[in-house]
XYZ file of C-alpha atoms in Angstrom:
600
model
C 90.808 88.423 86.964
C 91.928 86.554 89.924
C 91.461 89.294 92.280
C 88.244 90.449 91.250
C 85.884 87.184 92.636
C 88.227 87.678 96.135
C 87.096 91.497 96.428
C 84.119 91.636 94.726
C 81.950 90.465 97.720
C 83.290 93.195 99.918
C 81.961 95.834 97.802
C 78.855 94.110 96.609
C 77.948 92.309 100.486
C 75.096 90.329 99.764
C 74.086 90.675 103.504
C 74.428 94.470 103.397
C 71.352 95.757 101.702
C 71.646 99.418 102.988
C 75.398 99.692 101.718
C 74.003 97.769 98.058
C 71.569 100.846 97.662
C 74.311 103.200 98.616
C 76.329 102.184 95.798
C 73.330 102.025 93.310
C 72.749 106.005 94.339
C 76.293 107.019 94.005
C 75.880 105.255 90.366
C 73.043 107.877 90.080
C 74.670 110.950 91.458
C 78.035 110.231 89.377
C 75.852 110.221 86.215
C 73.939 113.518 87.244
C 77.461 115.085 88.309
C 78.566 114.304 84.745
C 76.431 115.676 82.936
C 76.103 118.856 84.813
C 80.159 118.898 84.016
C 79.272 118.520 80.361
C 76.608 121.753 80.710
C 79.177 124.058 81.719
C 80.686 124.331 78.371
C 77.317 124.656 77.396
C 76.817 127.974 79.620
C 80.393 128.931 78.866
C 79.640 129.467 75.128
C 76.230 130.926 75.680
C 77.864 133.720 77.597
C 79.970 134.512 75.058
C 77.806 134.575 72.260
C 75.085 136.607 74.317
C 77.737 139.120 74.545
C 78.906 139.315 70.384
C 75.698 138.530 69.065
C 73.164 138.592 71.230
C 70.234 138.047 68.459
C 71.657 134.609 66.937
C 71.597 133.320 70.328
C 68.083 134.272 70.462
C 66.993 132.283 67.283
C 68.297 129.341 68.295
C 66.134 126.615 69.226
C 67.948 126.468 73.051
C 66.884 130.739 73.062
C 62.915 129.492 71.619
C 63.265 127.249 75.140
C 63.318 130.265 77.495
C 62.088 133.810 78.181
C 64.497 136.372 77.031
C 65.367 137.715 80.681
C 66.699 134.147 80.821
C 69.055 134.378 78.165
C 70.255 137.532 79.333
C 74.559 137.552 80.207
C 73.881 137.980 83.654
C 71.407 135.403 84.048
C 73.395 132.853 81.818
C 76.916 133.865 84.132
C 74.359 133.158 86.428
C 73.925 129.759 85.325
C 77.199 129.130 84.584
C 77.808 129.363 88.338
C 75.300 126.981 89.701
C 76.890 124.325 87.152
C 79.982 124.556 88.485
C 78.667 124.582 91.911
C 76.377 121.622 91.056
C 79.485 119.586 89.564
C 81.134 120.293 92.967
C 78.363 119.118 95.214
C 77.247 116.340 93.266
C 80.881 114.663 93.006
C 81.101 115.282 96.982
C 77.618 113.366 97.573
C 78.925 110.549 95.460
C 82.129 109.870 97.226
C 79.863 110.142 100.479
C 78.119 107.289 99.086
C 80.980 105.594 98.288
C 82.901 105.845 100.782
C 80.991 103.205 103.178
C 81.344 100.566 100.260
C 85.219 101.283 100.370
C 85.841 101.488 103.721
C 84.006 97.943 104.306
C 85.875 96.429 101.490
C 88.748 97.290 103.498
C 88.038 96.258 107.085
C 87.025 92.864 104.951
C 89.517 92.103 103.405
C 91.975 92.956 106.002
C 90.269 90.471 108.196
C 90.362 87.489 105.987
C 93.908 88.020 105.511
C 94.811 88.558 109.069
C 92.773 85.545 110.257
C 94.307 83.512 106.981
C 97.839 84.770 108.082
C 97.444 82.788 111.858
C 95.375 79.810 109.957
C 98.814 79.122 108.020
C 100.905 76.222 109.109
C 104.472 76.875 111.232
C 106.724 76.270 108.273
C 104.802 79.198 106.005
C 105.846 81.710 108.858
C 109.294 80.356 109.462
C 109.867 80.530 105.803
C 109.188 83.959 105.373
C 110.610 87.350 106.975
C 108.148 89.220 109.194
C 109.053 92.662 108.047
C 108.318 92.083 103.914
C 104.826 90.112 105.293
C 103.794 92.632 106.855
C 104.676 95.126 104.367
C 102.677 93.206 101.330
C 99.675 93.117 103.660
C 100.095 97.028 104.384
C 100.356 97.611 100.695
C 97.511 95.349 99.992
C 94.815 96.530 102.531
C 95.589 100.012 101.031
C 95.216 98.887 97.962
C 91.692 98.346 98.377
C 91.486 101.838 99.373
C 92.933 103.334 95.756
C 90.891 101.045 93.998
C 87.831 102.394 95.445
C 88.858 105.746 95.149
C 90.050 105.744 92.069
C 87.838 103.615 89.823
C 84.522 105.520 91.574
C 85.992 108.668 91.850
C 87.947 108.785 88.599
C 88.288 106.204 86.355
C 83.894 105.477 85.896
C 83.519 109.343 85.874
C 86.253 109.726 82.980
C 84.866 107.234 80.822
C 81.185 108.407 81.432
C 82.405 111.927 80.738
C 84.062 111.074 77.648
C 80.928 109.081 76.113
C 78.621 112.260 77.044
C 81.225 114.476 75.393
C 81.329 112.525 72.348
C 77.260 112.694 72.120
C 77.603 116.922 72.337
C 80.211 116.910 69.791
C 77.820 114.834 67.734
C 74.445 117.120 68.268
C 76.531 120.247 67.952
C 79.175 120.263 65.224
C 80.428 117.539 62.551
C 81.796 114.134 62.348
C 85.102 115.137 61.569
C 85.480 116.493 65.507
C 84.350 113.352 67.159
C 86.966 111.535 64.412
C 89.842 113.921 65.821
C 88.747 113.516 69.401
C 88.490 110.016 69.631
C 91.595 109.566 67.567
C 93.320 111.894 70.379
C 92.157 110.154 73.087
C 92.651 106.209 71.313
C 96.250 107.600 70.680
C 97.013 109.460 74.559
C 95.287 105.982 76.044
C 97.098 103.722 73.939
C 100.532 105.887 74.611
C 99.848 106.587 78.509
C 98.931 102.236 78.961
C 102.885 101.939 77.115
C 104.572 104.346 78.872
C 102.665 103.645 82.849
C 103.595 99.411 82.299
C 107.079 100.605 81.239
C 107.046 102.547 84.493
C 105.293 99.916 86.730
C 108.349 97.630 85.775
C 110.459 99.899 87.478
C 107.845 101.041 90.663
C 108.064 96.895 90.991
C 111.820 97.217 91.596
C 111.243 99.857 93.710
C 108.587 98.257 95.487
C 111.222 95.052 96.643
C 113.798 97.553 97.762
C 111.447 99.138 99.630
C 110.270 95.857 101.326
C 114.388 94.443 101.528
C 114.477 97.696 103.290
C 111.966 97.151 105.915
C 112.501 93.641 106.519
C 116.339 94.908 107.422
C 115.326 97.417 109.696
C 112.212 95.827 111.667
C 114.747 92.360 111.853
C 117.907 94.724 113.444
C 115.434 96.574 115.353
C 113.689 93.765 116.833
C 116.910 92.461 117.795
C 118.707 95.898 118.459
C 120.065 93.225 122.057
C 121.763 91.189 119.810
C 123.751 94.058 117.780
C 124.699 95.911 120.903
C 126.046 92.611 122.716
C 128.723 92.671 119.572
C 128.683 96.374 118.632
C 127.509 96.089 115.337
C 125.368 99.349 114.709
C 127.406 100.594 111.523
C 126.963 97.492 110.237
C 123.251 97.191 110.306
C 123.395 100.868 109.266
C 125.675 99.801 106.396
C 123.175 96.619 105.231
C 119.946 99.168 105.775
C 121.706 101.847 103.455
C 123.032 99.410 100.781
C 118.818 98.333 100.523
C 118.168 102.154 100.439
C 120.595 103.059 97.612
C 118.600 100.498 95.819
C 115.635 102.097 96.681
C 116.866 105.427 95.879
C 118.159 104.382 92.177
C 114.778 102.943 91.121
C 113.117 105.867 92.603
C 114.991 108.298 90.999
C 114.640 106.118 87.594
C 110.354 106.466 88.537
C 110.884 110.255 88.336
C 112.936 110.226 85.110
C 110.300 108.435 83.694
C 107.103 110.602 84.965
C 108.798 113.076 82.666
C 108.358 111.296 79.643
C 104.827 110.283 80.631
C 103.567 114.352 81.184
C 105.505 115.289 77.663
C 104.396 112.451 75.343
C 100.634 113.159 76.887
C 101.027 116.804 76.538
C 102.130 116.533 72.785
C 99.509 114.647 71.545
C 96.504 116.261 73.600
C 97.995 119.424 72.085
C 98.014 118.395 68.261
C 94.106 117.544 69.240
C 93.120 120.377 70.861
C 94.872 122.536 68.087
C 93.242 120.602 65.342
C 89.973 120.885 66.554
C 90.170 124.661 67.434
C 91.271 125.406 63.959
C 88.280 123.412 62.342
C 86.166 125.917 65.002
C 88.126 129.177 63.263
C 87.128 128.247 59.385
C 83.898 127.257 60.786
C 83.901 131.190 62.325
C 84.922 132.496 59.176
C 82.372 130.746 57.014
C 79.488 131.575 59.206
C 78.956 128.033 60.642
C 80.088 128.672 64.106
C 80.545 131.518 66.241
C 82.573 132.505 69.028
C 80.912 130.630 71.455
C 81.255 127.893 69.941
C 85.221 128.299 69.887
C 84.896 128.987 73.752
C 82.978 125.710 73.937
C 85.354 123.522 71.984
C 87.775 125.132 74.374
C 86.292 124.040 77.492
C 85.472 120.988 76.093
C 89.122 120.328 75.352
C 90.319 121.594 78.279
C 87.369 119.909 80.773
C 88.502 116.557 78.943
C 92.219 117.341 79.467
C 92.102 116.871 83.204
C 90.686 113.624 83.858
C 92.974 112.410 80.993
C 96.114 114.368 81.990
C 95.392 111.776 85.325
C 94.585 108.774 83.248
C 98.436 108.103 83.466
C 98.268 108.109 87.224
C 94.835 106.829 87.601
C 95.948 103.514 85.713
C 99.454 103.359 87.343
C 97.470 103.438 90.343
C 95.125 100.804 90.110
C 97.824 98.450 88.239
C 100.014 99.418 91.177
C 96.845 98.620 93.556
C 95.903 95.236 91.688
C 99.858 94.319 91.703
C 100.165 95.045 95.814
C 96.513 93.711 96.081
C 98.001 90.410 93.889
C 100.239 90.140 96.648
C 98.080 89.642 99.512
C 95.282 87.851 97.247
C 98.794 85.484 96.659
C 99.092 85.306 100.602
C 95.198 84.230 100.448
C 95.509 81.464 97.938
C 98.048 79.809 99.716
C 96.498 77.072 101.509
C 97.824 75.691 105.157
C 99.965 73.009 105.010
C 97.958 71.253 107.918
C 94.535 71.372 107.442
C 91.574 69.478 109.517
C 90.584 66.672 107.698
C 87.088 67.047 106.030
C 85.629 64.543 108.581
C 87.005 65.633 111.805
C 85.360 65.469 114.876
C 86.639 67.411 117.983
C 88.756 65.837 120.702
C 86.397 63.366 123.004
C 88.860 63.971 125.872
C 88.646 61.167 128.237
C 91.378 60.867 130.661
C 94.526 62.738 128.457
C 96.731 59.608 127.649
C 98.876 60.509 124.871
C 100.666 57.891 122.650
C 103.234 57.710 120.114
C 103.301 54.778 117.672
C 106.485 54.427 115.187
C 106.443 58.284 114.483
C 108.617 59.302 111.255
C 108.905 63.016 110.715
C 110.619 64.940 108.582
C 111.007 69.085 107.579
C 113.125 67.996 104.682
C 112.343 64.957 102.512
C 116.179 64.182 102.874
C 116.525 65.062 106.397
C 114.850 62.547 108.601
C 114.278 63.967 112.121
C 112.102 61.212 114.441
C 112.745 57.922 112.969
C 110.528 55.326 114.191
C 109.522 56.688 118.050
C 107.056 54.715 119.907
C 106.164 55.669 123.861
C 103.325 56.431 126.102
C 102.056 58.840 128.120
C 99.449 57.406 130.873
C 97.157 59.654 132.008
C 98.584 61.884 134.475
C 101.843 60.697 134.465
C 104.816 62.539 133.745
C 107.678 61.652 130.706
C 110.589 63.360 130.077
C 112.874 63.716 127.004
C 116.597 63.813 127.029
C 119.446 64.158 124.378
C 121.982 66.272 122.529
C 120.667 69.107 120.482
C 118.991 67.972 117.203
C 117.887 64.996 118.416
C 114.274 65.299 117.912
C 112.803 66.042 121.591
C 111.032 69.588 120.698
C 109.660 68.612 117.458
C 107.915 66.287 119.782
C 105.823 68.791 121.214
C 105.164 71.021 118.028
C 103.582 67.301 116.330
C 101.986 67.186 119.500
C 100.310 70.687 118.778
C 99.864 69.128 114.899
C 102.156 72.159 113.780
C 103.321 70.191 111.420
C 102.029 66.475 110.060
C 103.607 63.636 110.591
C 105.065 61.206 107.624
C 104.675 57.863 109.190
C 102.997 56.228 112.348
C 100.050 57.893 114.278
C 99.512 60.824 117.974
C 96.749 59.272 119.475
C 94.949 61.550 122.495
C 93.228 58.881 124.410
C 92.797 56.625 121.727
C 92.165 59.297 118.647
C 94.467 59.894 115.972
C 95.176 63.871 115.936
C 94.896 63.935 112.563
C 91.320 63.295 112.497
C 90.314 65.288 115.491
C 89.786 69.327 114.943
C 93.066 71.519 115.907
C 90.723 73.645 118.059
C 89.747 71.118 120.347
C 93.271 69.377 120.465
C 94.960 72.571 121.313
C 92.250 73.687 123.677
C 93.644 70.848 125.898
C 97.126 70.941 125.558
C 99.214 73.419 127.357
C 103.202 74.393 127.398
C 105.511 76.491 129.198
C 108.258 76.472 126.421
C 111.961 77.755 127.061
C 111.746 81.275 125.116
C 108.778 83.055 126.604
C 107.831 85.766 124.228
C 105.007 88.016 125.902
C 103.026 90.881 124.037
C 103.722 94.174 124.398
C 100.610 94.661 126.607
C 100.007 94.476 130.467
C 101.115 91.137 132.775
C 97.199 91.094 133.303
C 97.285 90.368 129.580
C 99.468 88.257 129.249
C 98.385 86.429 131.946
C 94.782 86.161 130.874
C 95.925 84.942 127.299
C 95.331 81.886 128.585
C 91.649 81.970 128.862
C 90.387 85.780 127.647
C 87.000 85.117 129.292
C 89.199 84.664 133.210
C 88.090 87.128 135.364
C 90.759 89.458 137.471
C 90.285 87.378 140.640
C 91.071 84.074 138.704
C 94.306 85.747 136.929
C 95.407 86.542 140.851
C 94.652 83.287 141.708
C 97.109 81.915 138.875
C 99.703 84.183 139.606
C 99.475 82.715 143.120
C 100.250 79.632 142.212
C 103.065 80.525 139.987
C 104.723 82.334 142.989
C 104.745 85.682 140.923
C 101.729 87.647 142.777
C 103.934 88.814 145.148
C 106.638 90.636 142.464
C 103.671 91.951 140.651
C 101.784 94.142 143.752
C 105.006 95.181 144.361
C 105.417 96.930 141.237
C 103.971 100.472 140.587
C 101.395 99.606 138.183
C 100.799 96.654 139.605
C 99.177 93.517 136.811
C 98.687 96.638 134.551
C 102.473 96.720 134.627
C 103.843 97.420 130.523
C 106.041 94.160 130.054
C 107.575 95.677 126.706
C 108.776 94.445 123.388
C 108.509 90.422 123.469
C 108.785 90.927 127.774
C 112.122 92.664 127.553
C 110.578 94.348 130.427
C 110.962 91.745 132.673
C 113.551 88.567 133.956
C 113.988 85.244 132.413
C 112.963 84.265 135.730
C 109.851 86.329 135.833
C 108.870 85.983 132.314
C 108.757 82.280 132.593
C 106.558 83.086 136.037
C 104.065 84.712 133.613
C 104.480 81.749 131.197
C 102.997 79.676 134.099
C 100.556 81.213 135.571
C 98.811 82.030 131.870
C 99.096 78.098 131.153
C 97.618 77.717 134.490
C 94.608 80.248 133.843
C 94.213 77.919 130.713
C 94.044 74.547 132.703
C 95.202 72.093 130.231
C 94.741 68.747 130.886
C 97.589 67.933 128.641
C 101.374 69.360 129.697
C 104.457 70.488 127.887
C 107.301 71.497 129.496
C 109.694 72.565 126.907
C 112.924 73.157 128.086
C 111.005 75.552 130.434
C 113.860 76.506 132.944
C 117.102 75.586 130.724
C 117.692 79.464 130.306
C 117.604 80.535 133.893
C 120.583 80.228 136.379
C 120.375 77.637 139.367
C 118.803 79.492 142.258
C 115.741 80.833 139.984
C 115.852 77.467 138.844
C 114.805 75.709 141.606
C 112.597 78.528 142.165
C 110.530 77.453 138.988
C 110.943 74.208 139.307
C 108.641 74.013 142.260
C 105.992 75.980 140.684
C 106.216 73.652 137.431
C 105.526 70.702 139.566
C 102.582 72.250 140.986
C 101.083 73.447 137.420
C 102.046 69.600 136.327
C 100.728 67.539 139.011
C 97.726 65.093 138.026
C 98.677 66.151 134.290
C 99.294 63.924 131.421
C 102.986 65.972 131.324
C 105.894 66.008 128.352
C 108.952 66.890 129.696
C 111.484 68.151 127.172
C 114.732 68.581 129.499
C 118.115 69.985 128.975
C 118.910 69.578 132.813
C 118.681 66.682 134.052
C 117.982 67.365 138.199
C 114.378 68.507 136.770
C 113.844 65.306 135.862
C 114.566 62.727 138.365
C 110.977 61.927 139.847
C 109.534 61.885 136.307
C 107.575 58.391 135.663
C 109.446 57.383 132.692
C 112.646 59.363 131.313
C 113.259 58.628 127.307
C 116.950 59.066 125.885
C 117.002 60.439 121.806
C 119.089 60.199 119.957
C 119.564 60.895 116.149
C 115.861 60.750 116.449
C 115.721 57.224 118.346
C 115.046 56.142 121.414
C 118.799 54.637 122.478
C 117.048 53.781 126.204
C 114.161 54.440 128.588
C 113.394 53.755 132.115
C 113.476 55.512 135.626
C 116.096 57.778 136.809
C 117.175 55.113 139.174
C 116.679 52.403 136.373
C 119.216 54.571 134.202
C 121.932 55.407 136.617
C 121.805 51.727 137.434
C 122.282 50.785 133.632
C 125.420 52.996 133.520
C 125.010 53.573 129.818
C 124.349 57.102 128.097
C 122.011 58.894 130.758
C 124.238 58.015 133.637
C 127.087 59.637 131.158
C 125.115 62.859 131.151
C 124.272 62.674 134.321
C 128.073 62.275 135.615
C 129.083 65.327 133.261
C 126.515 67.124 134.319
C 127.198 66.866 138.140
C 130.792 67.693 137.775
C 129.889 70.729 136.002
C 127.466 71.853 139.090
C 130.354 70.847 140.898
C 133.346 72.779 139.242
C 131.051 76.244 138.829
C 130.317 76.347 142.590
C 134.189 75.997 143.248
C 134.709 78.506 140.676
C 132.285 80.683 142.434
């Protein structure tokens, strides 16, 4: 019941007329194709009985219908054939109609969740593994699929079929077969519901190996690096088979199971059909019936038998489908942790000052991180950030992106709170070359032009230019159509963080983040970088987060965190001059320069 208002405006668009009278046709054709599947018993028996008694057929009031060459074998085999062919075509031209409605459910659906997925907040995504994520939403968008398929294509049909058969029983025998017919098929539905939730418990358990599974392999395999730097294949092998033998025990136990599903079916639709056929015998032997009408409780039976011999699989499917679709319909009701505020306004960006006014922050309620920080960033001016790791300094920048919300104290953009500005328009203007550049696994052009999609060629040039990388990338084969790989694995720290530039370049942010942007990279690429990031941060509003501290000394203001405090601030001069905590860092951090070049 909860996923039904989620999908049901997918397959009932309200601004898709055409696909609305699609559906209401294949609604039409399914009913036509059912009840030329309940004539061919109908033809079936007449056969038969034209060929024992050919006169009784005659007298009866279907024989007073037609002319006698009608009624003829040949004519009624005849007959007989263009049923079955009419069943065929008929259910083809409804799945054709269909078949749109299904397939737009689908692309739908699998948009809202995919757009939902990048609306979430940065603690949703941190908190969860990418492999199972993307495995639920797999599961669910095909979900969508089966339940098209198999309620249009099956389950509607069966029931249709079944209420059709019911009213033939009725015109042409007694009560007492529509008694033993509906008993059969209360009792197989009843037993086949039991025995399919009894099995979807254990497809569930398969279902989260299967996922633990995944989420091991794509995790070693997107870090396959890592496990060769400390030779560790078996291992992953080992943790990716121990989540397979899981798999493997549930799966057998689904197979097991099946077993007792197809008996327990077959045993009762066989009492039924039995029953029925030897009411049809005494009715033979008293004169009531006749052959053909044995041949048409037979086909009856038997017609009935295979949508019902499904029904098992039919409903294990669509519980299965509503169970993966519950998943992703789960992933759709959670809501983002940081949402715009029902009154926001975008970003009136003036000049790009940036302020921070008695900031608290935490992840954890009982894990403070930023306790109290106050500082400001004049327009165009450039502050950096320095301290021991945990101090605070990047969570800085990811409350300056309003990743997360703050607990205490207000970001103000030139005078406006970011909480009551739109995250579109704040991010729009903020740009950051962080310290772990991941790229896509597309082209440097696109990577490059990530920045701003609508840049033309001549402008990505132009940023690569100015990031002192056009040079490396003409020189390559491809050129700026050059593959960078999985996450840039392609490439160099050094050039990688080139491409980080000139894409926040191409995006022209008045606002600057420099996130430990050249921490990773050894001293001559370095300095290399470090020219081009004072070119990209010139006239910028800038936010230097800085593990070295040469990077830093011509910053306008340099603040020292830590334990998520402030401890000093002031000028790199100012600082050395103070001979307190900076000038500490900055002694031990000289002497190492100093001892690795002797070394070397």
């Amino acid at each position: 019941m909860r996923i039904l208002p989620i999908i049901r405006p997918y397959f009932w668009p309200v601004d898709r007329r055409d696909l609305r009278v699609k559906i209401v046709l294949g609604m039409v054709v399914l009913l036509l194709s059912k009840i030329v599947t309940v004539a061919v018993p109908y033809f079936f028996k007449w056969v038969t009985d034209s060929l024992t008694t050919p006169d009784a057929l005659a007298k009866t009031e279907w024989g007073a219908l037609f002319p006698a060459i009608v009624m003829t074998p040949m004519a009624l085999l005849a007959g007989y054939g263009l049923t079955r062919l009419g069943q065929v075509l008929l259910s083809q031209i409804r799945d054709v109609y269909f078949a749109e409605a299904g397939v737009h459910a689908l692309r739908g659906l699998a948009y809202k969740t995919f757009e939902h997925m990048h609306n979430m907040s940065m603690r949703f995504h941190l908190d969860r593994r990418m492999g199972g994520l993307s495995r639920s939403i797999d599961r669910g968008v095909k979900a969508i699929d089966t339940l098209v398929r198999m309620m249009f294509a099956n389950v509607i049909p069966t029931f249709v079929e079944i209420i059709l058969m019911i009213g033939v029983l009725a015109y042409s025998f007694d009560f007492r077969y529509i008694v033993i017919i509906f008993g059969t098929v209360a009792v197989y539905i009843w037993f086949t519901l039991k025995a399919s939730e009894w099995r979807i418990g254990i497809r569930k358990q398969m279902n989260e190996s299967d996922s633990e599974a995944n989420a091991k392999a794509m995790d070693s395999l997107i870090n396959f690096e890592t496990v060769k730097y400390f030779n560790n294949e078996t291992l992953e092998a080992q943790r990716f088979d121990v989540a397979m033998a899981a798999y493997q025990k549930a799966s057998v136990r689904t197979y097991v199971s099946l077993g007792w599903l197809n008996s327990g079916q077959t045993l009762i639709f066989t009492i039924g059909l039995v029953a029925c056929m030897a009411m049809t015998m005494q009715g033979i032997a008293s004169g009531k019936n006749t052959v053909g009408d044995m041949v048409m409780m037979n086909a009856l039976m038997i017609q009935l038998w295979f949508p019902l011999n499904f029904l098992g699989f039919f409903y294990r499917e669509l519980k299965q489908a509503a169970m993966d679709l519950g998943d992703m319909v789960e992933l759709l009701h959670q809501t983002p942790e940081v949402k715009d505020a029902p009154d926001a306004q975008p970003l009136q960006l003036m000049h790009g000052a940036v302020s921070f006014k008695n900031v608290m922050f935490h992840y954890a309620p009982d894990r403070e991180i930023l306790k109290g920080i106050s500082f400001d960033i004049p327009a165009g001016k450039t502050v950096a950030v320095v301290g021991a790791s945990g101090a605070g300094k990047s969570t800085l920048s990811r409350i300056l992106f309003r990743f997360y919300d703050i607990s205490g104290g207000a970001v103000e953009v030139d005078g406006q709170d970011i909480r009551h500005v739109t995250q579109n328009t704040l991010r729009a203007h903020i740009g950051i070359v962080p310290q772990d550049t991941v790229l896509f696994n597309d082209s440097i052009r696109y990577n490059i032009r990530y920045g701003r999609p609508s840049a033309s060629d001549a402008e990505i040039e132009q940023a690569a230019q100015m990031a002192q990388i056009d040079g490396f990338i003409k020189s390559l084969p491809q050129g700026y159509d050059t593959p960078v790989g999985e996450r840039g694995l392609k490439l160099s720290g050094g050039e990688k963080q080139r491409v980080a530039i000139a894409r926040t370049l191409l995006k022209n942010p008045e606002i600057l983040i420099l996130d430990e942007a050249t921490s990773a990279l050894d001293t001559n690429t370095e300095r290399e970088i470090q020219s081009a990031l004072k070119l990209i941060s010139h006239n910028r509003t800038t936010l230097v987060i800085a593990h070295r501290l040469s990077t830093i000394v011509d910053a306008d203001e340099i603040l020292v965190m830590d334990a998520g405090h402030i401890i000093e601030r002031g000028t790199h001069a100012q600082l050395l001059e103070r001979n307190g905590v900076y000038a500490n860092m900055w002694t031990r951090q000289n002497e190492s320069a100093e001892n690795s070049i002797d070394v070397s």
